[in-house]
Amino acid sequence: MKSLLSTTLLALCACQVHATALPKIDGAGLLEQITTLASDEFEGRAPGTQGETMTIDYLQQQFKKLGLEPGNADGSFLQKVPLVGISSHPTLSYTGKDGKPTQLRFGDDYIAWTVRADKQLDVANSELVFVGYGIQAPEFKWDDYKGADLKGKTLVMLINDPPIPDPRHPKLLDPAMFGGNALTWYGRWNYKFEMAAKQGAAAALIVHDNKTAGYPYEFVVNSWGRENFALRSKTPDAGYPAIPGWLNQERASDLFKAAGLDLQQLKEQAQTRGFKPVPLGIKINLSTLNAIREITSHNVVARITGSDPLLKNEAVVYSAHWDHFGIDESLPGPRTQQIFHGAVDNASGVAALLQIARAYKALPTAPKRTILFVATTAQERGLLGAQYYVRHPLVPLGKTVLNINIDGLNMWGRTRDVELSGMGKSTADELVATVAARQGRVVKPDSNISYGSYYRGDQLEFARAGVPTIYLRSSASKLLNYTAHQFHTVHDTVQPSWNLSGAVDDITLLFQAGYQAAQGKDQPKWKDGAEFQRR
């Protein structure tokens, strides 16, 4: 395969980079690294396992081989991330108005867990209250809570944003309300659980809907129905009530029927500003018995110090999460069929990180600003590695000019479009557009905006901390089959049908966009109205 960067000679010459210094990034090298990270030997790369040890050792070796400096101030490539692993064994029952008790089945009917390091948690005889979409959004004059006293209660809420019809085109959604078809921060599960905690709720259950969510209920079970993690802390995580969880849509409908109510009718009411919380008139008993273990996991961090005496104190941060879901021995078949290999998600992103590091090291002169590479842990457990990093940054966040996050690559061939998740939020868009134009490509918004990719990856933690971000996505048509059949399953493995030419183009783009940010006089800025503008 030809050099990925040979097509960018003119652009880099403008930055006084000589053709002889252009690195070669090819699909073969990329595939080799993905294959290694997604192999049986790495055991699905779960935090706190032998799979983590294998992964962080491999990444340190790769960074050392490339000649990068340790990213941590202690002279190591590792940033310790203190976690607590919690395996919850919940029970859930409620009694309807007819007096009949109903016991739900964990996994099939609901998922519940906790991020609190308590051996047992009980939410007993708690009143169920339907709170619509669980959103307070002053800019939209929207408040689903209306000042209700919800302390100690269990909230039931709907997934995603309320779909508000466009008054001029009733068959379409109003772009002025919650982004129209786009999923906003208000629609994300972590926002909803955080709001429930702020209301003083004891528990919160989100009603899962396959069509609205864009992924099957199986995804919820695989993501939360096993050992979960939290950052180790002396105080409860303010982002969650004591017990968060999900309800299978059919079981949620049954619950509302037991209360003498119709879920569909209440959904329609919840799509109006006048909605008020609806007590269901029934109570729930929800308990979890928890097996707890303390874990020290690791972000792997490397750097290339900037060449400018002043600007080297600022940084462009590339990130990609190394973790996946490990091994599920309850699955049938031999061991290799029990491993969540995570080839696309996210061995591919970590391999891209290594390829970009190699490209920077091949330049005759380091860029003016420092380049930091952060391979994060526990992304699949709630963006915890990125969350820890932004709370303990190795370059001050005020001097971090840009985050470029890589979570999955396009494995299905070249595209003429570049899909940019979160497009319109910051002037970092212009960096992507400039490089894409040199490649003969056009930048477009994420074609699957209803999925809300921008709010699902590590870039979210950087954005919430005020750092502008770049996050590319493959087109919806390319991802459709992968999401339906491989995403977060044991089937996310290296495929012989892959065509890495598209991944190669995107790596080139991300390298050059970051290089421009590292060299430029002006830092990327949030645009007016972006929810993550620095204060």
Short mmCIF file of C-alpha atoms in Angstrom, two decimals:
data_model
loop_
_atom_site.label_atom_id
_atom_site.label_comp_id
_atom_site.label_asym_id
_atom_site.label_seq_id
_atom_site.Cartn_x
_atom_site.Cartn_y
_atom_site.Cartn_z
CA MET A 1 0.00 0.00 0.00
CA LYS A 2 1.24 3.44 -0.84
CA SER A 3 2.21 5.86 1.87
CA LEU A 4 -0.79 7.43 3.52
CA LEU A 5 0.92 10.76 3.79
CA SER A 6 2.36 10.97 0.29
CA THR A 7 -0.82 12.67 -0.85
CA THR A 8 -0.28 15.45 1.69
CA LEU A 9 3.13 16.60 0.48
CA LEU A 10 2.01 20.01 -0.68
CA ALA A 11 0.22 20.73 2.58
CA LEU A 12 3.16 19.76 4.73
CA CYS A 13 5.66 21.59 2.53
CA ALA A 14 3.71 24.71 3.34
CA CYS A 15 4.61 23.99 6.95
CA GLN A 16 8.29 23.60 5.95
CA VAL A 17 8.30 19.81 6.36
CA HIS A 18 10.55 18.17 3.79
CA ALA A 19 9.31 15.31 1.61
CA THR A 20 12.12 13.08 2.83
CA ALA A 21 10.76 13.40 6.38
CA LEU A 22 7.26 12.22 5.51
CA PRO A 23 6.44 9.09 7.51
CA LYS A 24 4.89 6.02 5.98
CA ILE A 25 1.68 4.87 7.57
CA ASP A 26 0.22 1.89 5.83
CA GLY A 27 -2.63 -0.48 6.35
CA ALA A 28 -0.32 -3.41 7.03
CA GLY A 29 1.27 -1.78 10.08
CA LEU A 30 -2.12 -0.65 11.34
CA LEU A 31 -3.63 -4.11 10.90
CA GLU A 32 -0.75 -5.77 12.71
CA GLN A 33 -1.27 -3.61 15.78
CA ILE A 34 -5.05 -4.11 15.76
CA THR A 35 -4.59 -7.87 15.41
CA THR A 36 -2.23 -7.94 18.38
CA LEU A 37 -4.50 -5.92 20.67
CA ALA A 38 -7.61 -7.89 19.63
CA SER A 39 -5.96 -11.30 19.96
CA ASP A 40 -7.03 -14.05 22.37
CA GLU A 41 -3.82 -13.43 24.27
CA PHE A 42 -5.04 -9.97 25.39
CA GLU A 43 -8.23 -11.53 26.82
CA GLY A 44 -10.60 -8.70 25.89
CA ARG A 45 -8.56 -6.01 27.68
CA ALA A 46 -10.74 -5.62 30.77
CA PRO A 47 -9.44 -3.27 33.50
CA GLY A 48 -7.92 -5.01 36.49
CA THR A 49 -7.19 -8.28 34.68
CA GLN A 50 -4.28 -9.99 32.99
CA GLY A 51 -5.66 -8.43 29.83
CA GLU A 52 -4.88 -4.98 31.21
CA THR A 53 -1.35 -6.03 32.15
CA MET A 54 -0.75 -7.32 28.62
CA THR A 55 -2.19 -4.15 27.07
CA ILE A 56 -0.38 -1.53 29.08
CA ASP A 57 2.92 -3.43 28.75
CA TYR A 58 2.46 -3.55 24.98
CA LEU A 59 1.65 0.17 24.75
CA GLN A 60 4.63 1.16 26.87
CA GLN A 61 6.90 -0.96 24.68
CA GLN A 62 5.49 0.64 21.54
CA PHE A 63 5.90 4.19 22.85
CA LYS A 64 9.46 3.45 23.99
CA LYS A 65 10.28 1.88 20.63
CA LEU A 66 9.06 5.04 18.90
CA GLY A 67 11.24 7.19 21.15
CA LEU A 68 8.46 9.07 22.92
CA GLU A 69 8.96 10.54 26.38
CA PRO A 70 7.00 9.29 29.40
CA GLY A 71 3.88 11.40 29.82
CA ASN A 72 3.67 11.34 33.59
CA ALA A 73 5.60 13.79 35.76
CA ASP A 74 6.98 10.85 37.78
CA GLY A 75 8.94 9.72 34.73
CA SER A 76 6.65 6.82 33.85
CA PHE A 77 4.21 6.12 31.02
CA LEU A 78 1.47 5.21 33.50
CA GLN A 79 -1.13 7.35 35.23
CA LYS A 80 -2.68 5.31 38.02
CA VAL A 81 -6.49 5.34 37.98
CA PRO A 82 -7.95 4.12 41.30
CA LEU A 83 -11.15 2.17 40.63
CA VAL A 84 -13.60 0.13 42.58
CA GLY A 85 -15.11 -2.88 40.82
CA ILE A 86 -18.67 -3.67 41.89
CA SER A 87 -20.54 -6.83 40.89
CA SER A 88 -24.18 -6.20 41.78
CA HIS A 89 -26.77 -8.93 42.31
CA PRO A 90 -30.09 -7.08 42.37
CA THR A 91 -33.67 -8.03 43.11
CA LEU A 92 -36.68 -5.94 42.06
CA SER A 93 -40.36 -6.29 42.85
CA TYR A 94 -43.39 -4.03 42.94
CA THR A 95 -47.00 -4.35 43.96
CA GLY A 96 -49.71 -3.02 41.65
CA LYS A 97 -52.95 -1.37 42.64
CA ASP A 98 -54.62 -4.77 42.48
CA GLY A 99 -52.39 -5.88 45.34
CA LYS A 100 -50.56 -8.47 43.25
CA PRO A 101 -46.78 -8.56 43.68
CA THR A 102 -44.61 -8.78 40.58
CA GLN A 103 -41.01 -9.98 40.63
CA LEU A 104 -38.87 -8.95 37.63
CA ARG A 105 -36.01 -11.03 36.27
CA PHE A 106 -32.57 -9.46 36.28
CA GLY A 107 -31.20 -9.24 32.76
CA ASP A 108 -34.34 -10.24 30.88
CA ASP A 109 -36.61 -7.57 32.39
CA TYR A 110 -34.30 -5.00 33.92
CA ILE A 111 -30.73 -4.07 34.70
CA ALA A 112 -29.74 -2.40 37.97
CA TRP A 113 -26.41 -1.78 39.67
CA THR A 114 -24.63 0.67 41.91
CA VAL A 115 -21.41 2.65 41.88
CA ARG A 116 -21.34 2.82 45.68
CA ALA A 117 -18.89 0.60 47.52
CA ASP A 118 -21.50 -0.80 49.91
CA LYS A 119 -21.98 -4.53 50.35
CA GLN A 120 -25.73 -4.10 50.35
CA LEU A 121 -28.09 -1.33 49.26
CA ASP A 122 -31.83 -1.37 49.82
CA VAL A 123 -34.44 0.91 48.31
CA ALA A 124 -37.46 -0.32 50.23
CA ASN A 125 -41.09 0.64 49.76
CA SER A 126 -40.07 3.53 47.49
CA GLU A 127 -42.75 5.44 45.62
CA LEU A 128 -42.50 5.24 41.82
CA VAL A 129 -42.78 8.56 39.99
CA PHE A 130 -42.79 9.05 36.23
CA VAL A 131 -40.76 12.18 35.35
CA GLY A 132 -41.06 12.16 31.56
CA TYR A 133 -37.67 12.65 29.97
CA GLY A 134 -36.07 13.78 33.25
CA ILE A 135 -34.80 17.04 31.76
CA GLN A 136 -34.30 20.59 33.03
CA ALA A 137 -33.30 22.82 30.10
CA PRO A 138 -33.84 26.54 30.82
CA GLU A 139 -32.82 27.55 27.30
CA PHE A 140 -35.79 25.58 25.98
CA LYS A 141 -38.08 26.63 28.86
CA TRP A 142 -38.30 22.96 29.78
CA ASP A 143 -38.60 21.47 33.26
CA ASP A 144 -39.86 17.93 33.77
CA TYR A 145 -39.51 18.21 37.55
CA LYS A 146 -41.57 21.34 38.31
CA GLY A 147 -40.21 21.55 41.87
CA ALA A 148 -41.63 18.18 42.97
CA ASP A 149 -40.27 16.64 46.15
CA LEU A 150 -38.61 13.45 44.90
CA LYS A 151 -36.31 12.64 47.80
CA GLY A 152 -36.11 8.92 48.47
CA LYS A 153 -38.36 8.09 45.53
CA THR A 154 -37.67 5.94 42.47
CA LEU A 155 -37.88 7.84 39.20
CA VAL A 156 -38.97 6.27 35.92
CA MET A 157 -37.91 8.21 32.82
CA LEU A 158 -37.82 7.95 29.06
CA ILE A 159 -34.72 7.51 26.96
CA ASN A 160 -33.29 10.30 24.75
CA ASP A 161 -34.73 13.80 24.13
CA PRO A 162 -38.41 14.64 23.73
CA PRO A 163 -39.33 14.53 20.01
CA ILE A 164 -41.00 17.91 19.47
CA PRO A 165 -42.77 18.34 16.08
CA ASP A 166 -41.78 21.30 13.93
CA PRO A 167 -44.82 23.65 13.90
CA ARG A 168 -44.16 24.45 10.22
CA HIS A 169 -43.58 20.83 9.21
CA PRO A 170 -45.44 18.58 11.68
CA LYS A 171 -43.96 15.37 10.25
CA LEU A 172 -40.46 16.62 11.10
CA LEU A 173 -38.85 17.45 14.45
CA ASP A 174 -38.33 21.06 15.49
CA PRO A 175 -34.60 21.87 15.02
CA ALA A 176 -34.97 24.66 17.59
CA MET A 177 -35.90 22.16 20.32
CA PHE A 178 -33.28 19.69 21.56
CA GLY A 179 -31.50 19.68 18.21
CA GLY A 180 -34.40 18.21 16.25
CA ASN A 181 -33.24 14.78 15.07
CA ALA A 182 -29.92 15.11 16.92
CA LEU A 183 -29.41 13.54 20.32
CA THR A 184 -28.25 16.20 22.78
CA TRP A 185 -26.54 16.01 26.15
CA TYR A 186 -30.00 16.16 27.76
CA GLY A 187 -30.90 12.85 26.13
CA ARG A 188 -27.94 10.90 27.44
CA TRP A 189 -28.37 8.36 30.22
CA ASN A 190 -25.55 9.87 32.30
CA TYR A 191 -27.30 13.27 32.28
CA LYS A 192 -30.56 11.64 33.39
CA PHE A 193 -28.98 9.70 36.24
CA GLU A 194 -27.11 12.82 37.35
CA MET A 195 -30.37 14.78 37.43
CA ALA A 196 -32.07 12.02 39.44
CA ALA A 197 -29.25 12.22 41.99
CA LYS A 198 -29.64 16.00 42.20
CA GLN A 199 -33.34 15.54 42.97
CA GLY A 200 -32.44 13.28 45.88
CA ALA A 201 -33.99 10.19 44.28
CA ALA A 202 -33.02 6.84 45.76
CA ALA A 203 -33.15 5.08 42.40
CA ALA A 204 -33.79 5.84 38.74
CA LEU A 205 -34.91 3.53 35.93
CA ILE A 206 -34.70 4.49 32.25
CA VAL A 207 -37.19 2.81 29.91
CA HIS A 208 -35.20 1.30 27.05
CA ASP A 209 -36.65 1.52 23.53
CA ASN A 210 -34.70 -0.26 20.78
CA LYS A 211 -35.91 2.05 18.01
CA THR A 212 -35.34 5.29 19.90
CA ALA A 213 -32.01 4.18 21.37
CA GLY A 214 -30.63 2.92 18.05
CA TYR A 215 -29.31 -0.25 19.64
CA PRO A 216 -30.91 -3.40 21.12
CA TYR A 217 -31.62 -4.09 24.77
CA GLU A 218 -28.80 -6.68 24.58
CA PHE A 219 -26.38 -3.75 24.45
CA VAL A 220 -27.66 -2.56 27.85
CA VAL A 221 -27.27 -6.03 29.33
CA ASN A 222 -23.72 -6.44 27.98
CA SER A 223 -22.71 -2.97 29.14
CA TRP A 224 -24.17 -2.89 32.65
CA GLY A 225 -25.18 -6.40 33.59
CA ARG A 226 -21.76 -7.44 34.82
CA GLU A 227 -19.04 -6.00 37.04
CA ASN A 228 -19.22 -2.22 36.90
CA PHE A 229 -16.61 0.31 37.89
CA ALA A 230 -16.42 3.70 39.56
CA LEU A 231 -13.59 6.03 40.47
CA ARG A 232 -12.55 5.24 44.01
CA SER A 233 -13.75 7.97 46.34
CA LYS A 234 -14.59 8.60 49.98
CA THR A 235 -17.91 10.17 49.01
CA PRO A 236 -20.72 8.82 46.77
CA ASP A 237 -20.50 9.70 43.08
CA ALA A 238 -22.79 12.70 42.60
CA GLY A 239 -23.53 11.54 39.07
CA TYR A 240 -25.71 8.60 40.16
CA PRO A 241 -28.51 7.84 42.61
CA ALA A 242 -27.89 4.91 44.94
CA ILE A 243 -29.29 2.46 42.37
CA PRO A 244 -29.54 3.37 38.67
CA GLY A 245 -30.94 1.00 36.08
CA TRP A 246 -32.88 0.25 32.92
CA LEU A 247 -36.28 -1.30 32.24
CA ASN A 248 -37.07 -3.47 29.24
CA GLN A 249 -39.82 -1.59 27.36
CA GLU A 250 -42.36 -4.43 27.59
CA ARG A 251 -41.88 -4.78 31.33
CA ALA A 252 -42.15 -1.01 31.70
CA SER A 253 -45.52 -1.10 29.92
CA ASP A 254 -46.65 -3.84 32.32
CA LEU A 255 -45.56 -1.74 35.29
CA PHE A 256 -47.63 1.23 34.12
CA LYS A 257 -50.64 -1.04 33.51
CA ALA A 258 -50.29 -2.28 37.10
CA ALA A 259 -50.60 1.38 38.10
CA GLY A 260 -53.74 1.77 35.98
CA LEU A 261 -51.89 3.98 33.47
CA ASP A 262 -50.92 3.80 29.82
CA LEU A 263 -47.22 4.34 29.07
CA GLN A 264 -47.86 5.51 25.51
CA GLN A 265 -50.33 8.17 26.64
CA LEU A 266 -47.89 9.39 29.26
CA LYS A 267 -45.15 9.55 26.61
CA GLU A 268 -47.30 11.92 24.61
CA GLN A 269 -47.92 14.08 27.68
CA ALA A 270 -44.18 14.12 28.38
CA GLN A 271 -43.56 15.72 24.99
CA THR A 272 -45.05 19.02 26.18
CA ARG A 273 -43.70 21.83 28.36
CA GLY A 274 -46.68 21.53 30.67
CA PHE A 275 -45.83 17.99 31.78
CA LYS A 276 -45.61 17.45 35.53
CA PRO A 277 -44.27 14.41 37.43
CA VAL A 278 -46.85 11.63 37.73
CA PRO A 279 -46.87 9.50 40.91
CA LEU A 280 -47.72 5.95 39.85
CA GLY A 281 -49.40 5.06 43.11
CA ILE A 282 -47.34 1.91 43.53
CA LYS A 283 -44.15 1.19 45.40
CA ILE A 284 -40.99 -0.69 44.54
CA ASN A 285 -38.50 -2.78 46.47
CA LEU A 286 -35.08 -2.75 44.86
CA SER A 287 -31.98 -4.20 46.50
CA THR A 288 -28.45 -5.02 45.46
CA LEU A 289 -25.96 -7.36 47.08
CA ASN A 290 -22.53 -6.26 45.93
CA ALA A 291 -19.15 -7.98 45.63
CA ILE A 292 -16.52 -5.26 45.83
CA ARG A 293 -12.86 -5.16 44.86
CA GLU A 294 -10.44 -2.26 44.66
CA ILE A 295 -8.45 -1.97 41.44
CA THR A 296 -5.62 0.24 40.32
CA SER A 297 -5.98 0.56 36.59
CA HIS A 298 -3.91 2.79 34.31
CA ASN A 299 -4.02 5.38 31.60
CA VAL A 300 -0.95 5.04 29.39
CA VAL A 301 0.50 8.46 28.55
CA ALA A 302 3.39 9.50 26.29
CA ARG A 303 4.54 12.87 25.01
CA ILE A 304 6.51 14.70 22.39
CA THR A 305 7.68 17.98 23.93
CA GLY A 306 7.04 21.02 21.79
CA SER A 307 9.93 22.83 20.11
CA ASP A 308 8.83 26.40 20.90
CA PRO A 309 10.20 27.72 24.25
CA LEU A 310 6.83 29.23 25.19
CA LEU A 311 4.24 27.19 23.31
CA LYS A 312 5.69 23.87 24.53
CA ASN A 313 3.76 24.53 27.76
CA GLU A 314 0.56 24.08 25.75
CA ALA A 315 -0.59 20.77 24.29
CA VAL A 316 -2.70 18.95 21.77
CA VAL A 317 -4.01 15.74 23.36
CA TYR A 318 -4.75 12.63 21.29
CA SER A 319 -6.80 10.01 23.12
CA ALA A 320 -8.15 6.50 22.52
CA HIS A 321 -9.45 4.00 25.06
CA TRP A 322 -7.62 0.68 25.31
CA ASP A 323 -10.20 -1.23 27.36
CA HIS A 324 -13.03 -3.54 26.40
CA PHE A 325 -15.24 -6.10 28.20
CA GLY A 326 -12.84 -8.98 28.84
CA ILE A 327 -14.21 -12.54 29.10
CA ASP A 328 -17.72 -13.79 29.86
CA GLU A 329 -17.32 -17.43 30.90
CA SER A 330 -21.09 -17.90 31.07
CA LEU A 331 -21.27 -17.80 27.27
CA PRO A 332 -21.39 -21.14 25.41
CA GLY A 333 -18.53 -22.49 23.36
CA PRO A 334 -14.75 -22.52 23.69
CA ARG A 335 -12.85 -19.74 25.41
CA THR A 336 -12.12 -17.80 22.22
CA GLN A 337 -15.91 -17.43 21.76
CA GLN A 338 -16.23 -15.97 25.27
CA ILE A 339 -13.74 -13.13 24.68
CA PHE A 340 -14.90 -9.63 23.83
CA HIS A 341 -11.97 -8.92 21.50
CA GLY A 342 -12.96 -5.33 20.76
CA ALA A 343 -11.20 -5.12 17.40
CA VAL A 344 -12.97 -2.04 16.03
CA ASP A 345 -13.90 -0.85 19.52
CA ASN A 346 -11.22 0.10 20.26
CA ALA A 347 -8.08 -1.79 19.26
CA SER A 348 -8.37 0.17 16.02
CA GLY A 349 -8.32 3.53 17.80
CA VAL A 350 -5.31 2.59 19.92
CA ALA A 351 -3.45 1.38 16.82
CA ALA A 352 -4.27 4.71 15.17
CA LEU A 353 -2.84 6.48 18.22
CA LEU A 354 0.43 4.59 17.75
CA GLN A 355 0.52 5.35 14.03
CA ILE A 356 0.01 9.07 14.67
CA ALA A 357 2.74 9.04 17.32
CA ARG A 358 5.07 7.44 14.78
CA ALA A 359 4.19 10.15 12.24
CA TYR A 360 5.04 12.94 14.67
CA LYS A 361 8.34 11.34 15.62
CA ALA A 362 9.27 11.10 11.94
CA LEU A 363 9.05 14.89 11.49
CA PRO A 364 12.46 16.64 11.32
CA THR A 365 11.35 19.13 13.99
CA ALA A 366 8.80 18.61 16.72
CA PRO A 367 5.73 20.86 16.49
CA LYS A 368 5.71 24.05 18.51
CA ARG A 369 3.21 22.78 21.05
CA THR A 370 3.58 19.55 23.00
CA ILE A 371 1.74 16.49 21.72
CA LEU A 372 0.32 14.21 24.41
CA PHE A 373 -0.95 10.69 23.71
CA VAL A 374 -3.38 9.26 26.27
CA ALA A 375 -4.61 5.67 26.03
CA THR A 376 -7.43 5.65 28.57
CA THR A 377 -8.83 2.90 30.74
CA ALA A 378 -12.45 2.09 31.68
CA GLN A 379 -14.12 4.00 28.86
CA GLU A 380 -16.60 1.18 28.49
CA ARG A 381 -17.44 1.54 32.19
CA GLY A 382 -18.50 5.18 31.98
CA LEU A 383 -15.56 7.14 30.50
CA LEU A 384 -13.75 6.74 33.82
CA GLY A 385 -10.15 6.92 32.56
CA ALA A 386 -10.86 10.16 30.69
CA GLN A 387 -12.82 11.47 33.65
CA TYR A 388 -9.87 10.80 35.94
CA TYR A 389 -7.46 12.41 33.49
CA VAL A 390 -9.41 15.68 33.27
CA ARG A 391 -9.57 15.79 37.07
CA HIS A 392 -5.81 15.15 37.23
CA PRO A 393 -4.49 16.52 33.92
CA LEU A 394 -0.83 16.08 33.03
CA VAL A 395 -0.99 19.33 31.07
CA PRO A 396 -3.24 22.00 32.62
CA LEU A 397 -6.64 22.06 30.93
CA GLY A 398 -6.31 25.81 30.39
CA LYS A 399 -3.25 25.06 28.25
CA THR A 400 -4.78 22.09 26.44
CA VAL A 401 -5.78 23.60 23.12
CA LEU A 402 -7.47 20.57 21.57
CA ASN A 403 -8.48 16.96 22.19
CA ILE A 404 -8.59 14.56 19.24
CA ASN A 405 -10.31 11.36 20.29
CA ILE A 406 -10.28 8.15 18.27
CA ASP A 407 -12.93 5.55 19.08
CA GLY A 408 -13.23 3.09 16.20
CA LEU A 409 -11.99 3.45 12.62
CA ASN A 410 -13.57 3.10 9.20
CA MET A 411 -12.71 -0.48 8.20
CA TRP A 412 -14.82 -0.51 5.05
CA GLY A 413 -12.91 1.46 2.42
CA ARG A 414 -12.43 5.03 1.29
CA THR A 415 -15.15 7.66 1.52
CA ARG A 416 -15.51 11.03 -0.18
CA ASP A 417 -17.15 12.41 2.94
CA VAL A 418 -15.64 13.05 6.36
CA GLU A 419 -18.28 12.73 9.07
CA LEU A 420 -17.54 14.98 12.04
CA SER A 421 -19.42 14.25 15.23
CA GLY A 422 -20.23 17.41 17.17
CA MET A 423 -19.82 19.57 14.07
CA GLY A 424 -20.73 23.20 14.68
CA LYS A 425 -19.57 23.34 18.29
CA SER A 426 -16.08 24.80 17.83
CA THR A 427 -13.64 26.29 15.35
CA ALA A 428 -11.77 22.97 15.40
CA ASP A 429 -14.17 22.11 12.56
CA GLU A 430 -12.10 24.37 10.33
CA LEU A 431 -8.95 22.32 10.94
CA VAL A 432 -10.76 19.18 9.78
CA ALA A 433 -12.27 20.93 6.76
CA THR A 434 -8.91 22.31 5.63
CA VAL A 435 -7.17 18.94 5.67
CA ALA A 436 -10.16 17.13 4.19
CA ALA A 437 -10.17 19.55 1.24
CA ARG A 438 -6.53 18.69 0.55
CA GLN A 439 -7.58 15.05 0.41
CA GLY A 440 -10.37 15.87 -2.03
CA ARG A 441 -12.98 15.15 0.64
CA VAL A 442 -15.88 17.10 2.12
CA VAL A 443 -16.71 17.45 5.83
CA LYS A 444 -20.30 16.75 6.84
CA PRO A 445 -22.11 16.40 10.16
CA ASP A 446 -22.55 12.94 11.63
CA SER A 447 -25.21 11.34 9.42
CA ASN A 448 -26.60 9.42 12.39
CA ILE A 449 -27.08 12.39 14.70
CA SER A 450 -29.94 10.68 16.53
CA TYR A 451 -27.39 8.21 17.94
CA GLY A 452 -25.54 11.00 19.77
CA SER A 453 -22.02 9.69 19.18
CA TYR A 454 -20.48 12.90 20.46
CA TYR A 455 -21.81 12.20 23.95
CA ARG A 456 -20.70 8.57 24.11
CA GLY A 457 -16.90 8.75 23.97
CA ASP A 458 -13.94 10.12 25.91
CA GLN A 459 -14.15 13.40 23.99
CA LEU A 460 -17.20 14.20 26.15
CA GLU A 461 -15.09 14.42 29.32
CA PHE A 462 -12.63 16.78 27.63
CA ALA A 463 -15.51 18.88 26.26
CA ARG A 464 -17.21 19.08 29.67
CA ALA A 465 -13.88 20.30 31.05
CA GLY A 466 -13.85 23.08 28.44
CA VAL A 467 -11.45 21.63 25.85
CA PRO A 468 -12.56 21.78 22.17
CA THR A 469 -12.54 18.38 20.50
CA ILE A 470 -12.36 16.54 17.17
CA TYR A 471 -14.10 13.20 16.81
CA LEU A 472 -14.63 11.51 13.41
CA ARG A 473 -17.26 8.91 12.67
CA SER A 474 -17.74 6.39 9.89
CA SER A 475 -20.87 6.94 7.81
CA ALA A 476 -24.10 5.43 9.11
CA SER A 477 -24.37 3.02 6.18
CA LYS A 478 -20.90 1.61 6.97
CA LEU A 479 -21.63 1.28 10.67
CA LEU A 480 -25.13 -0.17 10.38
CA ASN A 481 -24.13 -3.81 10.01
CA TYR A 482 -21.31 -3.52 12.57
CA THR A 483 -23.58 -1.93 15.19
CA ALA A 484 -26.32 -4.48 14.63
CA HIS A 485 -24.15 -7.61 14.74
CA GLN A 486 -20.72 -6.92 16.29
CA PHE A 487 -20.73 -3.81 18.51
CA HIS A 488 -20.22 -4.76 22.19
CA THR A 489 -20.45 -8.47 21.42
CA VAL A 490 -17.91 -11.28 21.14
CA HIS A 491 -18.16 -10.90 17.35
CA ASP A 492 -16.11 -7.67 17.22
CA THR A 493 -13.08 -9.43 15.79
CA VAL A 494 -10.57 -8.80 13.00
CA GLN A 495 -12.33 -9.49 9.70
CA PRO A 496 -10.70 -10.72 6.46
CA SER A 497 -13.07 -8.46 4.49
CA TRP A 498 -11.72 -5.23 5.99
CA ASN A 499 -10.43 -2.52 3.66
CA LEU A 500 -8.24 -0.19 5.72
CA SER A 501 -7.75 2.48 3.05
CA GLY A 502 -10.47 4.60 4.63
CA ALA A 503 -8.92 4.23 8.07
CA VAL A 504 -5.60 5.29 6.60
CA ASP A 505 -7.16 8.46 5.14
CA ASP A 506 -8.71 9.36 8.49
CA ILE A 507 -5.45 8.80 10.38
CA THR A 508 -3.75 11.13 7.93
CA LEU A 509 -6.41 13.73 8.51
CA LEU A 510 -6.20 13.53 12.29
CA PHE A 511 -2.41 13.76 12.21
CA GLN A 512 -2.46 16.87 10.05
CA ALA A 513 -5.34 18.55 11.91
CA GLY A 514 -3.49 18.09 15.18
CA TYR A 515 -0.28 19.33 13.62
CA GLN A 516 -2.01 22.53 12.48
CA ALA A 517 -3.36 23.09 15.99
CA ALA A 518 0.11 22.47 17.44
CA GLN A 519 1.68 24.99 15.07
CA GLY A 520 -1.05 27.65 14.83
CA LYS A 521 -1.15 30.99 16.56
CA ASP A 522 -4.81 30.72 17.48
CA GLN A 523 -6.31 28.07 19.71
CA PRO A 524 -9.58 26.41 18.67
CA LYS A 525 -12.54 28.11 20.34
CA TRP A 526 -16.03 27.08 21.29
CA LYS A 527 -18.70 28.72 19.18
CA ASP A 528 -21.47 30.78 20.73
CA GLY A 529 -24.24 28.56 21.99
CA ALA A 530 -22.11 25.44 22.39
CA GLU A 531 -23.04 23.76 25.66
CA PHE A 532 -19.41 23.33 26.66
CA GLN A 533 -18.11 26.87 26.26
CA ARG A 534 -15.43 27.68 28.81
CA ARG A 535 -16.67 29.98 31.53
#
